[in-house]
Amino acid sequence: MAAAAFLTPYRAAGYVTDSTPVAVHRQGGETFAVTSVGRSFQIYNCANLRLRFVGPQLPGRIRALQVHGDRTFAAIGGDIHVVQRAEVIGVLRGHARPVRHLVWLGELLVSVCAGRLLNGWLVLGKGAELDVPALTLQLPADLSPSAVLHPATYLNKLLVGCSSGALELWNVRSARRVYRFEGWGSAVSALAQSTAVDVVAIGLESGKVHVHNIREDALLFSFSMDGGAIRALAFRTDGVPILASASDRGHVALWQLDARRLASQVEFAHEAQVCTAHFLAGEPVLLTSGADNALKMWLFDQPSGGARLLRSRSGHASAPTRVRFYSDGITAASAGAAGASDLLSAGSDRSFRRTSLWLQQQDSELTQGHVIAQARKRGRNTRPSHLK
């Protein structure tokens, strides 16, 4: 019997997340983070960042994720695969171009593709009728969506940010544009809902962050972040007026909204673009993911109001160049045949890592943390070489 007949992939060791934004959801009093790892996804419990589940192998690279209960929705090309636990129960086929955004609008899952087609899907029932969208809206040719948000309490409405710099509010049920904002002369790269109704944060490619009242079309205040385009935004939800902004150079800035100033900044929180920023509900904890294959949680318990790294899961930020089996008492030459459970690897990201084939929480970096700590003590530049 051919190997392909009885061998199927399970997971890629050392792979934590890629550049697809993480989907965060609560279920049964717990918070979970769903990360994309190429053609599959992984689910982590945010209480300890332990890997709880590995999804099935899908036919292509995942470009967008959303979750509801035990269902995961993964956009691959123009299709959206509906996975219930480990089983693909349906495929939503309604886009001719690649799907870029997935967002919840009440009970509707809204998908927006590169061809500016917006589809709304009723996917939460028990039936198998998943192939026909409940609504369809073709956005105009001058509107190229780069960020999408459902503003809280705005029934049937989506806020659509564009690569041209425009920002528009659409009623997807009536298929009409409700309002067009003037814009800020730079592509909209991130949107986030604040804890206050009508107030959203708007991140731009220029590095600007605007806090805006969309009902009054009134700019409340603005910030300017050094370190490239804004890739993610998040408001604290535990009563402390803090806005986090993350850049494509790996920085995370914390803005004090009452004082309208920079409270603190975590430089190179990631060694590449930050793809996700999400404050856990009612907690002083920020979850971030980066294109450096890292998922991190930051705790705000410093007297200065700053954050410290609480826990993380990470792998090589770039492809490893040397990989060897390792097990205590087993030589490298015979480790694979003897059933070694660990890998030793080194890569061009300047790190040397030990990776468990069975328990991801046992993975560890053997060099880089020590090198960075020593460099900081000596006042050296700790910026990763590939970001200089």
mmCIF file of C-alpha atoms in Angstrom:
data_model
loop_
_atom_site.group_PDB
_atom_site.id
_atom_site.type_symbol
_atom_site.label_atom_id
_atom_site.label_comp_id
_atom_site.label_asym_id
_atom_site.label_seq_id
_atom_site.Cartn_x
_atom_site.Cartn_y
_atom_site.Cartn_z
ATOM 1 C CA MET A 1 0.000 0.000 0.000
ATOM 2 C CA ALA A 2 1.347 3.424 -0.905
ATOM 3 C CA ALA A 3 2.355 5.699 1.963
ATOM 4 C CA ALA A 4 -0.136 8.353 0.868
ATOM 5 C CA ALA A 5 -2.983 5.934 1.513
ATOM 6 C CA PHE A 6 -2.453 5.734 5.259
ATOM 7 C CA LEU A 7 -0.188 8.672 6.212
ATOM 8 C CA THR A 8 -1.724 12.148 6.646
ATOM 9 C CA PRO A 9 -0.058 15.344 7.948
ATOM 10 C CA TYR A 10 -0.753 16.280 11.560
ATOM 11 C CA ARG A 11 1.095 19.516 12.259
ATOM 12 C CA ALA A 12 4.292 21.376 11.446
ATOM 13 C CA ALA A 13 6.671 21.420 14.405
ATOM 14 C CA GLY A 14 7.847 24.888 15.408
ATOM 15 C CA TYR A 15 5.107 26.645 13.424
ATOM 16 C CA VAL A 16 3.025 28.974 15.618
ATOM 17 C CA THR A 17 1.473 31.595 13.338
ATOM 18 C CA ASP A 18 1.950 33.373 10.044
ATOM 19 C CA SER A 19 1.011 36.822 8.738
ATOM 20 C CA THR A 20 -2.752 36.137 8.763
ATOM 21 C CA PRO A 21 -4.400 38.013 11.679
ATOM 22 C CA VAL A 22 -5.401 35.830 14.628
ATOM 23 C CA ALA A 23 -9.094 35.219 15.375
ATOM 24 C CA VAL A 24 -9.857 35.604 19.104
ATOM 25 C CA HIS A 25 -13.105 34.315 20.640
ATOM 26 C CA ARG A 26 -14.611 33.386 23.994
ATOM 27 C CA GLN A 27 -16.358 30.092 24.656
ATOM 28 C CA GLY A 28 -17.481 28.656 27.969
ATOM 29 C CA GLY A 29 -15.763 31.374 29.999
ATOM 30 C CA GLU A 30 -12.398 30.815 28.288
ATOM 31 C CA THR A 31 -10.625 32.812 25.589
ATOM 32 C CA PHE A 32 -9.058 31.121 22.597
ATOM 33 C CA ALA A 33 -6.741 32.345 19.849
ATOM 34 C CA VAL A 34 -6.924 30.719 16.428
ATOM 35 C CA THR A 35 -3.768 31.121 14.347
ATOM 36 C CA SER A 36 -3.116 30.321 10.715
ATOM 37 C CA VAL A 37 -0.179 28.051 9.904
ATOM 38 C CA GLY A 38 -0.267 27.968 6.137
ATOM 39 C CA ARG A 39 -2.817 25.346 5.077
ATOM 40 C CA SER A 40 -4.053 24.592 8.585
ATOM 41 C CA PHE A 41 -4.942 26.405 11.801
ATOM 42 C CA GLN A 42 -4.112 25.958 15.488
ATOM 43 C CA ILE A 43 -6.153 26.861 18.557
ATOM 44 C CA TYR A 44 -4.479 28.126 21.730
ATOM 45 C CA ASN A 45 -6.002 28.614 25.162
ATOM 46 C CA CYS A 46 -5.144 32.181 26.192
ATOM 47 C CA ALA A 47 -5.038 31.201 29.884
ATOM 48 C CA ASN A 48 -1.658 29.536 29.307
ATOM 49 C CA LEU A 49 -1.031 29.714 25.532
ATOM 50 C CA ARG A 50 -1.119 25.946 25.310
ATOM 51 C CA LEU A 51 -1.956 24.330 22.016
ATOM 52 C CA ARG A 52 -5.420 22.818 22.338
ATOM 53 C CA PHE A 53 -6.260 21.765 18.802
ATOM 54 C CA VAL A 54 -4.771 21.408 15.331
ATOM 55 C CA GLY A 55 -7.119 21.822 12.391
ATOM 56 C CA PRO A 56 -7.229 19.653 9.267
ATOM 57 C CA GLN A 57 -5.068 20.219 6.215
ATOM 58 C CA LEU A 58 -6.920 22.485 3.785
ATOM 59 C CA PRO A 59 -6.302 22.846 0.035
ATOM 60 C CA GLY A 60 -4.438 26.177 0.161
ATOM 61 C CA ARG A 61 -2.986 28.936 2.304
ATOM 62 C CA ILE A 62 -5.404 30.589 4.734
ATOM 63 C CA ARG A 63 -5.747 34.350 4.189
ATOM 64 C CA ALA A 64 -8.464 35.222 6.736
ATOM 65 C CA LEU A 65 -9.996 33.555 9.813
ATOM 66 C CA GLN A 66 -13.146 33.849 11.888
ATOM 67 C CA VAL A 67 -14.582 31.640 14.628
ATOM 68 C CA HIS A 68 -17.955 31.010 16.234
ATOM 69 C CA GLY A 69 -18.344 28.305 18.864
ATOM 70 C CA ASP A 70 -16.765 25.121 17.531
ATOM 71 C CA ARG A 71 -16.812 26.317 13.920
ATOM 72 C CA THR A 72 -13.793 27.856 12.230
ATOM 73 C CA PHE A 73 -14.113 29.744 8.954
ATOM 74 C CA ALA A 74 -10.967 29.841 6.827
ATOM 75 C CA ALA A 75 -10.720 31.875 3.609
ATOM 76 C CA ILE A 76 -8.609 30.205 0.924
ATOM 77 C CA GLY A 77 -8.619 31.894 -2.458
ATOM 78 C CA GLY A 78 -12.222 32.772 -3.255
ATOM 79 C CA ASP A 79 -13.644 30.010 -1.039
ATOM 80 C CA ILE A 80 -14.422 29.920 2.679
ATOM 81 C CA HIS A 81 -14.008 26.513 4.311
ATOM 82 C CA VAL A 82 -16.313 25.796 7.246
ATOM 83 C CA VAL A 83 -14.628 23.477 9.757
ATOM 84 C CA GLN A 84 -16.517 22.039 12.712
ATOM 85 C CA ARG A 85 -13.925 20.705 15.105
ATOM 86 C CA ALA A 86 -11.756 18.644 12.708
ATOM 87 C CA GLU A 87 -14.281 18.085 9.926
ATOM 88 C CA VAL A 88 -14.878 20.305 6.907
ATOM 89 C CA ILE A 89 -18.689 20.520 6.803
ATOM 90 C CA GLY A 90 -19.014 22.926 3.887
ATOM 91 C CA VAL A 91 -17.384 25.358 1.500
ATOM 92 C CA LEU A 92 -18.821 28.807 0.795
ATOM 93 C CA ARG A 93 -18.314 29.536 -2.879
ATOM 94 C CA GLY A 94 -19.416 32.994 -3.923
ATOM 95 C CA HIS A 95 -16.248 34.912 -4.827
ATOM 96 C CA ALA A 96 -14.289 34.887 -8.063
ATOM 97 C CA ARG A 97 -11.393 36.776 -6.438
ATOM 98 C CA PRO A 98 -9.439 35.986 -3.231
ATOM 99 C CA VAL A 99 -11.256 36.724 0.028
ATOM 100 C CA ARG A 100 -9.334 39.284 2.109
ATOM 101 C CA HIS A 101 -11.661 40.068 5.029
ATOM 102 C CA LEU A 102 -14.061 38.099 7.239
ATOM 103 C CA VAL A 103 -16.156 39.968 9.815
ATOM 104 C CA TRP A 104 -19.248 39.222 11.901
ATOM 105 C CA LEU A 105 -22.358 41.317 11.361
ATOM 106 C CA GLY A 106 -24.818 39.961 13.916
ATOM 107 C CA GLU A 107 -25.457 36.356 12.811
ATOM 108 C CA LEU A 108 -24.081 37.028 9.341
ATOM 109 C CA LEU A 109 -20.527 36.167 8.368
ATOM 110 C CA VAL A 110 -19.523 38.868 5.885
ATOM 111 C CA SER A 111 -16.747 38.174 3.388
ATOM 112 C CA VAL A 112 -15.081 40.804 1.218
ATOM 113 C CA CYS A 113 -12.877 39.824 -1.702
ATOM 114 C CA ALA A 114 -10.261 41.581 -3.811
ATOM 115 C CA GLY A 115 -12.904 42.133 -6.476
ATOM 116 C CA ARG A 116 -14.873 44.411 -4.069
ATOM 117 C CA LEU A 117 -17.702 41.867 -3.796
ATOM 118 C CA LEU A 118 -19.277 41.633 -0.347
ATOM 119 C CA ASN A 119 -21.254 38.495 0.588
ATOM 120 C CA GLY A 120 -23.210 37.796 3.774
ATOM 121 C CA TRP A 121 -23.632 34.162 4.873
ATOM 122 C CA LEU A 122 -26.019 32.560 7.365
ATOM 123 C CA VAL A 123 -23.659 29.930 8.714
ATOM 124 C CA LEU A 124 -24.674 29.400 12.341
ATOM 125 C CA GLY A 125 -27.654 27.074 11.828
ATOM 126 C CA LYS A 126 -27.630 23.298 11.833
ATOM 127 C CA GLY A 127 -28.530 22.951 8.162
ATOM 128 C CA ALA A 128 -26.106 22.233 5.365
ATOM 129 C CA GLU A 129 -27.342 25.006 3.018
ATOM 130 C CA LEU A 130 -24.103 26.960 3.076
ATOM 131 C CA ASP A 131 -23.578 27.630 -0.626
ATOM 132 C CA VAL A 132 -25.945 30.540 -1.208
ATOM 133 C CA PRO A 133 -25.171 33.951 0.343
ATOM 134 C CA ALA A 134 -28.036 35.630 2.196
ATOM 135 C CA LEU A 135 -27.005 38.973 0.671
ATOM 136 C CA THR A 136 -24.620 40.263 -1.956
ATOM 137 C CA LEU A 137 -23.251 43.758 -2.464
ATOM 138 C CA GLN A 138 -20.886 44.902 -5.210
ATOM 139 C CA LEU A 139 -18.885 47.861 -3.961
ATOM 140 C CA PRO A 140 -18.086 50.625 -6.469
ATOM 141 C CA ALA A 141 -14.920 50.589 -8.539
ATOM 142 C CA ASP A 142 -13.350 53.493 -6.639
ATOM 143 C CA LEU A 143 -13.642 51.611 -3.332
ATOM 144 C CA SER A 144 -10.818 49.120 -2.700
ATOM 145 C CA PRO A 145 -11.350 47.708 0.839
ATOM 146 C CA SER A 146 -8.224 47.544 2.994
ATOM 147 C CA ALA A 147 -9.922 47.316 6.425
ATOM 148 C CA VAL A 148 -13.474 46.408 7.485
ATOM 149 C CA LEU A 149 -15.256 46.902 10.832
ATOM 150 C CA HIS A 150 -18.785 46.416 12.147
ATOM 151 C CA PRO A 151 -19.348 49.405 14.485
ATOM 152 C CA ALA A 152 -21.036 48.407 17.743
ATOM 153 C CA THR A 153 -24.838 49.001 17.791
ATOM 154 C CA TYR A 154 -24.869 49.999 14.098
ATOM 155 C CA LEU A 155 -27.501 47.626 12.701
ATOM 156 C CA ASN A 156 -26.611 46.094 9.311
ATOM 157 C CA LYS A 157 -23.739 48.537 8.821
ATOM 158 C CA LEU A 158 -20.074 48.127 7.974
ATOM 159 C CA LEU A 159 -17.285 50.682 8.098
ATOM 160 C CA VAL A 160 -15.069 50.177 5.043
ATOM 161 C CA GLY A 161 -11.571 51.663 4.895
ATOM 162 C CA CYS A 162 -9.902 51.892 1.505
ATOM 163 C CA SER A 163 -6.399 51.815 0.075
ATOM 164 C CA SER A 164 -7.178 55.185 -1.529
ATOM 165 C CA GLY A 165 -7.577 56.747 1.921
ATOM 166 C CA ALA A 166 -11.373 56.913 1.824
ATOM 167 C CA LEU A 167 -13.593 55.719 4.660
ATOM 168 C CA GLU A 168 -17.260 54.849 4.070
ATOM 169 C CA LEU A 169 -20.209 53.567 6.093
ATOM 170 C CA TRP A 170 -22.419 51.069 4.219
ATOM 171 C CA ASN A 171 -25.785 49.497 4.991
ATOM 172 C CA VAL A 172 -25.322 45.992 3.601
ATOM 173 C CA ARG A 173 -29.026 45.095 3.833
ATOM 174 C CA SER A 174 -30.200 48.003 1.715
ATOM 175 C CA ALA A 175 -27.004 47.964 -0.412
ATOM 176 C CA ARG A 176 -26.484 51.692 -0.065
ATOM 177 C CA ARG A 177 -23.743 53.997 1.125
ATOM 178 C CA VAL A 178 -24.824 55.782 4.292
ATOM 179 C CA TYR A 179 -21.931 58.211 4.603
ATOM 180 C CA ARG A 180 -18.536 58.984 3.118
ATOM 181 C CA PHE A 181 -15.872 60.442 5.397
ATOM 182 C CA GLU A 182 -13.395 62.953 4.052
ATOM 183 C CA GLY A 183 -10.371 60.733 4.675
ATOM 184 C CA TRP A 184 -6.822 61.582 5.718
ATOM 185 C CA GLY A 185 -4.752 61.286 2.554
ATOM 186 C CA SER A 186 -3.290 57.864 3.386
ATOM 187 C CA ALA A 187 -4.507 54.289 2.990
ATOM 188 C CA VAL A 188 -6.600 52.963 5.882
ATOM 189 C CA SER A 189 -4.719 49.937 7.238
ATOM 190 C CA ALA A 190 -6.531 49.145 10.521
ATOM 191 C CA LEU A 191 -9.820 49.845 12.307
ATOM 192 C CA ALA A 192 -10.870 49.178 15.913
ATOM 193 C CA GLN A 193 -14.026 49.726 17.959
ATOM 194 C CA SER A 194 -13.591 51.560 21.251
ATOM 195 C CA THR A 195 -15.530 50.831 24.425
ATOM 196 C CA ALA A 196 -17.579 53.977 23.683
ATOM 197 C CA VAL A 197 -20.388 53.769 21.136
ATOM 198 C CA ASP A 198 -19.713 55.791 17.948
ATOM 199 C CA VAL A 199 -15.965 56.047 18.612
ATOM 200 C CA VAL A 200 -13.451 54.095 16.520
ATOM 201 C CA ALA A 201 -9.703 54.185 15.969
ATOM 202 C CA ILE A 202 -8.412 54.488 12.415
ATOM 203 C CA GLY A 203 -4.864 53.442 11.554
ATOM 204 C CA LEU A 204 -3.134 54.644 8.394
ATOM 205 C CA GLU A 205 -0.218 53.559 6.240
ATOM 206 C CA SER A 206 1.438 56.884 7.117
ATOM 207 C CA GLY A 207 1.751 55.824 10.778
ATOM 208 C CA LYS A 208 -1.018 58.134 11.971
ATOM 209 C CA VAL A 209 -3.764 56.983 14.350
ATOM 210 C CA HIS A 210 -7.018 58.950 14.485
ATOM 211 C CA VAL A 211 -9.686 58.513 17.169
ATOM 212 C CA HIS A 212 -12.932 59.516 15.493
ATOM 213 C CA ASN A 213 -16.605 59.901 16.364
ATOM 214 C CA ILE A 214 -18.280 58.408 13.303
ATOM 215 C CA ARG A 215 -21.794 59.573 14.202
ATOM 216 C CA GLU A 216 -20.755 63.223 14.356
ATOM 217 C CA ASP A 217 -17.891 62.837 11.855
ATOM 218 C CA ALA A 218 -15.700 64.566 14.416
ATOM 219 C CA LEU A 219 -11.995 63.945 14.912
ATOM 220 C CA LEU A 220 -11.389 63.641 18.650
ATOM 221 C CA PHE A 221 -7.585 63.464 18.592
ATOM 222 C CA SER A 222 -4.673 61.965 16.673
ATOM 223 C CA PHE A 223 -1.387 60.234 17.393
ATOM 224 C CA SER A 224 1.671 59.680 15.231
ATOM 225 C CA MET A 225 3.632 56.467 15.607
ATOM 226 C CA ASP A 226 7.261 56.105 14.575
ATOM 227 C CA GLY A 227 8.042 52.809 12.953
ATOM 228 C CA GLY A 228 6.023 52.393 9.783
ATOM 229 C CA ALA A 229 2.410 51.738 8.864
ATOM 230 C CA ILE A 230 -0.234 50.864 11.452
ATOM 231 C CA ARG A 231 -1.182 47.188 11.141
ATOM 232 C CA ALA A 232 -3.357 46.593 14.223
ATOM 233 C CA LEU A 233 -5.277 48.581 16.850
ATOM 234 C CA ALA A 234 -6.915 47.608 20.155
ATOM 235 C CA PHE A 235 -8.604 49.367 23.089
ATOM 236 C CA ARG A 236 -8.287 48.143 26.670
ATOM 237 C CA THR A 237 -11.631 46.909 27.995
ATOM 238 C CA ASP A 238 -10.940 46.823 31.746
ATOM 239 C CA GLY A 239 -11.761 50.491 32.359
ATOM 240 C CA VAL A 240 -8.281 51.902 31.715
ATOM 241 C CA PRO A 241 -8.290 54.374 28.767
ATOM 242 C CA ILE A 242 -5.459 52.904 26.711
ATOM 243 C CA LEU A 243 -5.220 52.386 22.954
ATOM 244 C CA ALA A 244 -2.587 50.036 21.533
ATOM 245 C CA SER A 245 -1.242 50.518 18.023
ATOM 246 C CA ALA A 246 1.123 48.118 16.279
ATOM 247 C CA SER A 247 3.335 48.773 13.283
ATOM 248 C CA ASP A 248 4.791 46.858 10.384
ATOM 249 C CA ARG A 249 8.262 47.221 11.945
ATOM 250 C CA GLY A 250 7.328 45.263 15.077
ATOM 251 C CA HIS A 251 6.671 48.104 17.541
ATOM 252 C CA VAL A 252 3.675 48.337 19.876
ATOM 253 C CA ALA A 253 2.752 51.778 21.249
ATOM 254 C CA LEU A 254 0.370 52.399 24.177
ATOM 255 C CA TRP A 255 -1.517 55.704 24.088
ATOM 256 C CA GLN A 256 -3.051 57.297 27.199
ATOM 257 C CA LEU A 257 -6.413 58.553 25.927
ATOM 258 C CA ASP A 258 -7.222 60.835 28.879
ATOM 259 C CA ALA A 259 -3.911 62.669 28.675
ATOM 260 C CA ARG A 260 -3.689 62.220 24.883
ATOM 261 C CA ARG A 261 -0.051 61.216 24.969
ATOM 262 C CA LEU A 262 2.239 58.228 24.550
ATOM 263 C CA ALA A 263 2.179 56.171 27.752
ATOM 264 C CA SER A 264 4.853 53.636 26.762
ATOM 265 C CA GLN A 265 6.216 51.704 23.822
ATOM 266 C CA VAL A 266 7.487 48.170 23.338
ATOM 267 C CA GLU A 267 10.101 48.448 20.618
ATOM 268 C CA PHE A 268 10.529 45.353 18.480
ATOM 269 C CA ALA A 269 7.826 43.489 20.344
ATOM 270 C CA HIS A 270 8.064 41.314 17.247
ATOM 271 C CA GLU A 271 10.936 40.893 14.815
ATOM 272 C CA ALA A 272 8.627 41.556 11.867
ATOM 273 C CA GLN A 273 5.257 43.106 11.139
ATOM 274 C CA VAL A 274 2.718 42.900 13.964
ATOM 275 C CA CYS A 275 -0.408 41.327 12.480
ATOM 276 C CA THR A 276 -2.760 41.210 15.494
ATOM 277 C CA ALA A 277 -3.368 43.290 18.616
ATOM 278 C CA HIS A 278 -6.220 42.265 20.912
ATOM 279 C CA PHE A 279 -6.901 43.104 24.557
ATOM 280 C CA LEU A 280 -8.501 40.233 26.438
ATOM 281 C CA ALA A 281 -11.982 41.142 27.680
ATOM 282 C CA GLY A 282 -11.845 42.822 31.098
ATOM 283 C CA GLU A 283 -8.136 42.032 31.592
ATOM 284 C CA PRO A 284 -4.938 44.126 31.453
ATOM 285 C CA VAL A 285 -3.497 41.671 28.918
ATOM 286 C CA LEU A 286 -2.657 42.358 25.272
ATOM 287 C CA LEU A 287 -2.357 39.501 22.786
ATOM 288 C CA THR A 288 -0.161 40.125 19.737
ATOM 289 C CA SER A 289 0.891 38.017 16.783
ATOM 290 C CA GLY A 290 3.585 38.732 14.248
ATOM 291 C CA ALA A 291 4.906 37.632 10.906
ATOM 292 C CA ASP A 292 7.972 36.458 12.863
ATOM 293 C CA ASN A 293 6.126 33.228 13.797
ATOM 294 C CA ALA A 294 5.372 34.426 17.332
ATOM 295 C CA LEU A 295 2.297 34.719 19.535
ATOM 296 C CA LYS A 296 2.782 36.839 22.671
ATOM 297 C CA MET A 297 0.822 38.039 25.700
ATOM 298 C CA TRP A 298 1.764 41.293 27.451
ATOM 299 C CA LEU A 299 0.715 42.087 31.030
ATOM 300 C CA PHE A 300 0.196 45.699 32.119
ATOM 301 C CA ASP A 301 1.323 45.632 35.746
ATOM 302 C CA GLN A 302 4.281 48.011 35.697
ATOM 303 C CA PRO A 303 4.223 51.140 37.923
ATOM 304 C CA SER A 304 4.948 53.225 34.834
ATOM 305 C CA GLY A 305 1.927 51.781 33.050
ATOM 306 C CA GLY A 306 4.119 49.792 30.692
ATOM 307 C CA ALA A 307 3.831 46.141 29.741
ATOM 308 C CA ARG A 308 6.006 43.110 30.309
ATOM 309 C CA LEU A 309 6.022 39.850 28.399
ATOM 310 C CA LEU A 310 3.769 37.425 30.257
ATOM 311 C CA ARG A 311 4.071 34.364 28.033
ATOM 312 C CA SER A 312 4.775 33.516 24.421
ATOM 313 C CA ARG A 313 4.936 30.802 21.805
ATOM 314 C CA SER A 314 7.387 31.214 18.965
ATOM 315 C CA GLY A 315 9.488 29.444 16.372
ATOM 316 C CA HIS A 316 12.103 30.511 13.859
ATOM 317 C CA ALA A 317 11.360 33.923 12.358
ATOM 318 C CA SER A 318 12.914 32.756 9.087
ATOM 319 C CA ALA A 319 13.661 29.367 7.582
ATOM 320 C CA PRO A 320 16.048 27.178 9.618
ATOM 321 C CA THR A 321 19.298 26.273 7.883
ATOM 322 C CA ARG A 322 20.323 23.308 10.078
ATOM 323 C CA VAL A 323 18.008 20.741 11.714
ATOM 324 C CA ARG A 324 19.032 17.661 13.699
ATOM 325 C CA PHE A 325 17.214 15.131 15.861
ATOM 326 C CA TYR A 326 18.148 15.236 19.538
ATOM 327 C CA SER A 327 17.546 12.970 22.496
ATOM 328 C CA ASP A 328 19.538 12.525 25.712
ATOM 329 C CA GLY A 329 21.965 9.676 25.284
ATOM 330 C CA ILE A 330 21.282 9.234 21.564
ATOM 331 C CA THR A 331 23.726 10.334 18.909
ATOM 332 C CA ALA A 332 22.624 12.663 16.131
ATOM 333 C CA ALA A 333 23.227 9.929 13.551
ATOM 334 C CA SER A 334 20.851 7.471 15.193
ATOM 335 C CA ALA A 335 18.356 9.834 16.864
ATOM 336 C CA GLY A 336 15.764 9.667 14.095
ATOM 337 C CA ALA A 337 15.663 5.889 14.033
ATOM 338 C CA ALA A 338 15.655 5.690 17.825
ATOM 339 C CA GLY A 339 12.505 7.779 18.109
ATOM 340 C CA ALA A 340 13.914 11.075 19.383
ATOM 341 C CA SER A 341 11.190 13.502 20.383
ATOM 342 C CA ASP A 342 13.124 16.769 19.961
ATOM 343 C CA LEU A 343 14.732 18.746 17.169
ATOM 344 C CA LEU A 344 17.663 21.130 17.391
ATOM 345 C CA SER A 345 17.665 23.832 14.731
ATOM 346 C CA ALA A 346 19.520 27.003 13.777
ATOM 347 C CA GLY A 347 18.479 29.637 11.277
ATOM 348 C CA SER A 348 19.286 32.914 9.611
ATOM 349 C CA ASP A 349 17.222 34.689 12.297
ATOM 350 C CA ARG A 350 20.290 34.183 14.563
ATOM 351 C CA SER A 351 18.476 31.795 16.899
ATOM 352 C CA PHE A 352 19.211 28.253 18.071
ATOM 353 C CA ARG A 353 16.083 26.387 19.131
ATOM 354 C CA ARG A 354 14.957 23.135 20.672
ATOM 355 C CA THR A 355 11.573 21.970 19.348
ATOM 356 C CA SER A 356 9.458 19.193 20.792
ATOM 357 C CA LEU A 357 7.640 16.993 18.299
ATOM 358 C CA TRP A 358 4.867 16.276 20.805
ATOM 359 C CA LEU A 359 4.369 19.154 23.278
ATOM 360 C CA GLN A 360 4.739 22.652 21.891
ATOM 361 C CA GLN A 361 4.962 24.186 25.381
ATOM 362 C CA GLN A 362 8.331 22.437 25.738
ATOM 363 C CA ASP A 363 9.818 24.374 22.817
ATOM 364 C CA SER A 364 12.589 26.753 23.829
ATOM 365 C CA GLU A 365 15.071 29.201 22.382
ATOM 366 C CA LEU A 366 18.584 28.450 23.572
ATOM 367 C CA THR A 367 20.432 31.576 22.483
ATOM 368 C CA GLN A 368 18.595 34.705 21.414
ATOM 369 C CA GLY A 369 17.106 35.835 24.709
ATOM 370 C CA HIS A 370 20.519 35.744 26.385
ATOM 371 C CA VAL A 371 22.140 37.617 23.492
ATOM 372 C CA ILE A 372 19.529 40.385 23.570
ATOM 373 C CA ALA A 373 19.754 40.704 27.367
ATOM 374 C CA GLN A 374 23.542 41.084 27.218
ATOM 375 C CA ALA A 375 23.318 43.601 24.366
ATOM 376 C CA ARG A 376 20.859 45.761 26.284
ATOM 377 C CA LYS A 377 23.084 45.710 29.360
ATOM 378 C CA ARG A 378 25.946 46.979 27.206
ATOM 379 C CA GLY A 379 23.773 49.618 25.525
ATOM 380 C CA ARG A 380 24.038 47.978 22.114
ATOM 381 C CA ASN A 381 21.435 48.183 19.332
ATOM 382 C CA THR A 382 19.221 45.083 19.623
ATOM 383 C CA ARG A 383 17.318 45.705 16.423
ATOM 384 C CA PRO A 384 17.165 42.521 14.268
ATOM 385 C CA SER A 385 19.564 42.667 11.346
ATOM 386 C CA HIS A 386 16.860 42.043 8.738
ATOM 387 C CA LEU A 387 14.985 45.160 9.962
ATOM 388 C CA LYS A 388 17.924 47.556 9.832
#
